[in-house]
Amino acid sequence: MGEPASIFDIENHDLEEQALLEAEAELAAGKGIPHEKVRVWLKKLTAGQYEPPPCG
């Protein structure tokens, strides 16, 4: 008997396409976190300084 499929192994191209369209629409509407804020936050984490993740 083989291993059961993980939810990450199941391909649903329609669902994936819909998720991408929704994400692109949110970014076009100005939602999201600017790259620079995320970069600064990640650099602090790698330096051992914990801060909550940045918000929009």
mmCIF file of N, CA and C in Angstrom:
data_model
loop_
_atom_site.group_PDB
_atom_site.id
_atom_site.type_symbol
_atom_site.label_atom_id
_atom_site.label_comp_id
_atom_site.label_asym_id
_atom_site.label_seq_id
_atom_site.Cartn_x
_atom_site.Cartn_y
_atom_site.Cartn_z
ATOM 1 N N MET A 1 0.841 -1.172 0.000
ATOM 2 C CA MET A 1 0.000 0.000 0.000
ATOM 3 C C MET A 1 0.893 1.244 0.000
ATOM 4 N N GLY A 2 0.672 2.159 -0.909
ATOM 5 C CA GLY A 2 1.501 3.354 -1.012
ATOM 6 C C GLY A 2 1.090 4.446 -0.038
ATOM 7 N N GLU A 3 1.899 5.444 -0.003
ATOM 8 C CA GLU A 3 1.610 6.597 0.855
ATOM 9 C C GLU A 3 0.404 7.359 0.314
ATOM 10 N N PRO A 4 -0.448 7.901 1.196
ATOM 11 C CA PRO A 4 -1.561 8.722 0.702
ATOM 12 C C PRO A 4 -1.029 10.028 0.112
ATOM 13 N N ALA A 5 -1.746 10.544 -0.874
ATOM 14 C CA ALA A 5 -1.320 11.788 -1.522
ATOM 15 C C ALA A 5 -1.428 12.953 -0.537
ATOM 16 N N SER A 6 -0.449 13.790 -0.556
ATOM 17 C CA SER A 6 -0.463 15.012 0.236
ATOM 18 C C SER A 6 -1.311 16.042 -0.499
ATOM 19 N N ILE A 7 -1.855 17.006 0.228
ATOM 20 C CA ILE A 7 -2.607 18.070 -0.446
ATOM 21 C C ILE A 7 -1.698 18.856 -1.375
ATOM 22 N N PHE A 8 -0.401 18.791 -1.143
ATOM 23 C CA PHE A 8 0.551 19.506 -1.991
ATOM 24 C C PHE A 8 0.844 18.750 -3.286
ATOM 25 N N ASP A 9 0.471 17.480 -3.333
ATOM 26 C CA ASP A 9 0.692 16.674 -4.528
ATOM 27 C C ASP A 9 -0.501 16.701 -5.481
ATOM 28 N N ILE A 10 -1.636 17.185 -4.998
ATOM 29 C CA ILE A 10 -2.845 17.205 -5.811
ATOM 30 C C ILE A 10 -2.817 18.447 -6.706
ATOM 31 N N GLU A 11 -2.938 18.228 -8.006
ATOM 32 C CA GLU A 11 -2.899 19.348 -8.944
ATOM 33 C C GLU A 11 -4.311 19.752 -9.324
ATOM 34 N N ASN A 12 -4.596 21.025 -9.168
ATOM 35 C CA ASN A 12 -5.878 21.577 -9.589
ATOM 36 C C ASN A 12 -5.557 22.883 -10.295
ATOM 37 N N HIS A 13 -5.379 22.810 -11.592
ATOM 38 C CA HIS A 13 -4.939 23.970 -12.358
ATOM 39 C C HIS A 13 -5.953 25.109 -12.335
ATOM 40 N N ASP A 14 -7.241 24.776 -12.318
ATOM 41 C CA ASP A 14 -8.265 25.824 -12.265
ATOM 42 C C ASP A 14 -8.198 26.597 -10.952
ATOM 43 N N LEU A 15 -8.050 25.875 -9.860
ATOM 44 C CA LEU A 15 -7.953 26.508 -8.546
ATOM 45 C C LEU A 15 -6.683 27.346 -8.447
ATOM 46 N N GLU A 16 -5.589 26.812 -8.966
ATOM 47 C CA GLU A 16 -4.316 27.532 -8.965
ATOM 48 C C GLU A 16 -4.419 28.828 -9.779
ATOM 49 N N GLU A 17 -5.028 28.759 -10.949
ATOM 50 C CA GLU A 17 -5.196 29.935 -11.799
ATOM 51 C C GLU A 17 -6.061 30.981 -11.117
ATOM 52 N N GLN A 18 -7.144 30.549 -10.460
ATOM 53 C CA GLN A 18 -8.019 31.481 -9.750
ATOM 54 C C GLN A 18 -7.264 32.172 -8.615
ATOM 55 N N ALA A 19 -6.462 31.426 -7.876
ATOM 56 C CA ALA A 19 -5.692 32.002 -6.778
ATOM 57 C C ALA A 19 -4.697 33.038 -7.304
ATOM 58 N N LEU A 20 -4.059 32.751 -8.426
ATOM 59 C CA LEU A 20 -3.117 33.704 -9.013
ATOM 60 C C LEU A 20 -3.825 34.976 -9.469
ATOM 61 N N LEU A 21 -4.985 34.825 -10.088
ATOM 62 C CA LEU A 21 -5.744 36.001 -10.533
ATOM 63 C C LEU A 21 -6.171 36.865 -9.345
ATOM 64 N N GLU A 22 -6.599 36.234 -8.268
ATOM 65 C CA GLU A 22 -6.989 36.978 -7.071
ATOM 66 C C GLU A 22 -5.790 37.700 -6.461
ATOM 67 N N ALA A 23 -4.661 37.038 -6.401
ATOM 68 C CA ALA A 23 -3.458 37.657 -5.836
ATOM 69 C C ALA A 23 -3.008 38.838 -6.686
ATOM 70 N N GLU A 24 -3.030 38.674 -8.003
ATOM 71 C CA GLU A 24 -2.631 39.770 -8.890
ATOM 72 C C GLU A 24 -3.584 40.955 -8.765
ATOM 73 N N ALA A 25 -4.874 40.683 -8.591
ATOM 74 C CA ALA A 25 -5.854 41.759 -8.422
ATOM 75 C C ALA A 25 -5.612 42.512 -7.114
ATOM 76 N N GLU A 26 -5.282 41.792 -6.047
ATOM 77 C CA GLU A 26 -4.990 42.445 -4.773
ATOM 78 C C GLU A 26 -3.757 43.339 -4.890
ATOM 79 N N LEU A 27 -2.716 42.837 -5.551
ATOM 80 C CA LEU A 27 -1.512 43.648 -5.730
ATOM 81 C C LEU A 27 -1.804 44.892 -6.570
ATOM 82 N N ALA A 28 -2.611 44.725 -7.625
ATOM 83 C CA ALA A 28 -2.966 45.856 -8.476
ATOM 84 C C ALA A 28 -3.780 46.891 -7.705
ATOM 85 N N ALA A 29 -4.526 46.445 -6.695
ATOM 86 C CA ALA A 29 -5.331 47.344 -5.879
ATOM 87 C C ALA A 29 -4.519 47.994 -4.760
ATOM 88 N N GLY A 30 -3.226 47.706 -4.724
ATOM 89 C CA GLY A 30 -2.366 48.324 -3.710
ATOM 90 C C GLY A 30 -2.283 47.567 -2.400
ATOM 91 N N LYS A 31 -2.862 46.381 -2.358
ATOM 92 C CA LYS A 31 -2.761 45.559 -1.149
ATOM 93 C C LYS A 31 -1.459 44.775 -1.211
ATOM 94 N N GLY A 32 -0.954 44.397 -0.093
ATOM 95 C CA GLY A 32 0.289 43.632 -0.067
ATOM 96 C C GLY A 32 1.341 44.369 0.748
ATOM 97 N N ILE A 33 2.450 43.740 0.943
ATOM 98 C CA ILE A 33 3.549 44.293 1.728
ATOM 99 C C ILE A 33 4.669 44.675 0.773
ATOM 100 N N PRO A 34 5.152 45.916 0.850
ATOM 101 C CA PRO A 34 6.254 46.312 -0.025
ATOM 102 C C PRO A 34 7.497 45.448 0.214
ATOM 103 N N HIS A 35 8.182 45.140 -0.862
ATOM 104 C CA HIS A 35 9.376 44.299 -0.812
ATOM 105 C C HIS A 35 10.392 44.824 0.202
ATOM 106 N N GLU A 36 10.612 46.106 0.226
ATOM 107 C CA GLU A 36 11.624 46.685 1.124
ATOM 108 C C GLU A 36 11.292 46.400 2.591
ATOM 109 N N LYS A 37 10.026 46.488 2.971
ATOM 110 C CA LYS A 37 9.640 46.199 4.359
ATOM 111 C C LYS A 37 9.915 44.738 4.702
ATOM 112 N N VAL A 38 9.601 43.847 3.777
ATOM 113 C CA VAL A 38 9.831 42.422 4.011
ATOM 114 C C VAL A 38 11.327 42.140 4.095
ATOM 115 N N ARG A 39 12.112 42.764 3.226
ATOM 116 C CA ARG A 39 13.562 42.569 3.225
ATOM 117 C C ARG A 39 14.173 42.993 4.561
ATOM 118 N N VAL A 40 13.770 44.159 5.059
ATOM 119 C CA VAL A 40 14.297 44.657 6.339
ATOM 120 C C VAL A 40 13.903 43.701 7.471
ATOM 121 N N TRP A 41 12.651 43.248 7.452
ATOM 122 C CA TRP A 41 12.171 42.334 8.480
ATOM 123 C C TRP A 41 12.960 41.026 8.460
ATOM 124 N N LEU A 42 13.198 40.476 7.269
ATOM 125 C CA LEU A 42 13.950 39.221 7.171
ATOM 126 C C LEU A 42 15.401 39.388 7.615
ATOM 127 N N LYS A 43 15.997 40.524 7.288
ATOM 128 C CA LYS A 43 17.386 40.757 7.733
ATOM 129 C C LYS A 43 17.462 40.797 9.254
ATOM 130 N N LYS A 44 16.459 41.396 9.902
ATOM 131 C CA LYS A 44 16.437 41.433 11.369
ATOM 132 C C LYS A 44 16.273 40.027 11.936
ATOM 133 N N LEU A 45 15.406 39.236 11.319
ATOM 134 C CA LEU A 45 15.224 37.858 11.794
ATOM 135 C C LEU A 45 16.517 37.069 11.705
ATOM 136 N N THR A 46 17.234 37.213 10.588
ATOM 137 C CA THR A 46 18.482 36.461 10.437
ATOM 138 C C THR A 46 19.556 36.952 11.397
ATOM 139 N N ALA A 47 19.391 38.169 11.917
ATOM 140 C CA ALA A 47 20.327 38.709 12.888
ATOM 141 C C ALA A 47 19.901 38.355 14.321
ATOM 142 N N GLY A 48 18.810 37.576 14.450
ATOM 143 C CA GLY A 48 18.352 37.152 15.775
ATOM 144 C C GLY A 48 17.418 38.132 16.453
ATOM 145 N N GLN A 49 16.969 39.131 15.734
ATOM 146 C CA GLN A 49 16.051 40.126 16.313
ATOM 147 C C GLN A 49 14.627 39.787 15.881
ATOM 148 N N TYR A 50 13.794 39.362 16.839
ATOM 149 C CA TYR A 50 12.432 39.021 16.453
ATOM 150 C C TYR A 50 11.558 40.258 16.461
ATOM 151 N N GLU A 51 10.819 40.420 15.401
ATOM 152 C CA GLU A 51 9.773 41.441 15.289
ATOM 153 C C GLU A 51 8.601 40.777 14.604
ATOM 154 N N PRO A 52 7.385 41.241 14.885
ATOM 155 C CA PRO A 52 6.254 40.693 14.149
ATOM 156 C C PRO A 52 6.398 41.001 12.654
ATOM 157 N N PRO A 53 5.804 40.206 11.800
ATOM 158 C CA PRO A 53 5.906 40.473 10.369
ATOM 159 C C PRO A 53 5.312 41.840 10.016
ATOM 160 N N PRO A 54 5.819 42.465 8.981
ATOM 161 C CA PRO A 54 5.309 43.787 8.607
ATOM 162 C C PRO A 54 3.872 43.706 8.101
ATOM 163 N N CYS A 55 3.160 44.786 8.305
ATOM 164 C CA CYS A 55 1.785 44.905 7.813
ATOM 165 C C CYS A 55 1.784 45.941 6.700
ATOM 166 N N GLY A 56 0.793 45.845 5.835
ATOM 167 C CA GLY A 56 0.651 46.746 4.700
ATOM 168 C C GLY A 56 0.787 48.158 5.050
#
